[in-house]
């Protein structure tokens, strides 16, 4: 499952790069604070456990 999630994450980042572009090399800058990001990741993980 972890490999599949990594593959899905890579695909998502590639799609984001195509649509929005990346100007920062070597790091990802997210348009939210850390707590919002952690809550979002937790919600995604919980949703994946239900499927």
Coordinates of C-alpha atoms in Angstrom, one line a residue:
X1 CA 0.0 0.0 0.0
X2 CA 2.8 2.4 0.8
X3 CA 4.3 2.0 -2.6
X4 CA 0.9 2.7 -4.2
X5 CA 0.5 5.8 -2.1
X6 CA 4.0 7.0 -3.1
X7 CA 3.1 6.5 -6.7
X8 CA -0.1 8.4 -6.3
X9 CA 1.7 11.2 -4.5
X10 CA 4.2 11.4 -7.3
X11 CA 1.4 11.6 -9.9
X12 CA -0.4 14.3 -7.9
X13 CA 2.8 16.4 -7.7
X14 CA 3.5 15.9 -11.4
X15 CA -0.1 17.1 -12.2
X16 CA 0.4 20.1 -9.9
X17 CA 3.7 21.0 -11.6
X18 CA 2.0 20.8 -15.0
X19 CA -0.8 23.1 -13.9
X20 CA 0.9 25.5 -11.6
X21 CA 4.6 25.1 -12.3
X22 CA 7.4 24.9 -9.7
X23 CA 9.9 27.7 -9.0
X24 CA 11.5 26.2 -5.9
X25 CA 14.0 23.5 -6.6
X26 CA 14.6 20.9 -3.9
X27 CA 11.6 21.8 -1.7
X28 CA 7.8 22.0 -1.9
X29 CA 6.0 25.1 -0.7
X30 CA 2.4 24.4 0.3
X31 CA -0.2 27.2 0.4
X32 CA -1.3 26.2 4.0
X33 CA 0.0 26.1 7.5
X34 CA 1.5 22.9 9.0
X35 CA -1.6 22.1 11.1
X36 CA -3.9 22.3 8.1
X37 CA -1.5 20.1 6.1
X38 CA -1.3 17.5 8.9
X39 CA -5.1 17.4 9.3
X40 CA -5.6 16.9 5.5
X41 CA -3.0 14.1 5.4
X42 CA -4.7 12.4 8.3
X43 CA -8.1 12.7 6.7
X44 CA -6.8 11.2 3.4
X45 CA -5.2 8.3 5.3
X46 CA -8.4 7.7 7.2
X47 CA -10.5 7.7 4.0
X48 CA -8.1 5.2 2.4
X49 CA -8.4 2.9 5.4
X50 CA -12.2 2.8 4.8
X51 CA -11.8 1.6 1.2

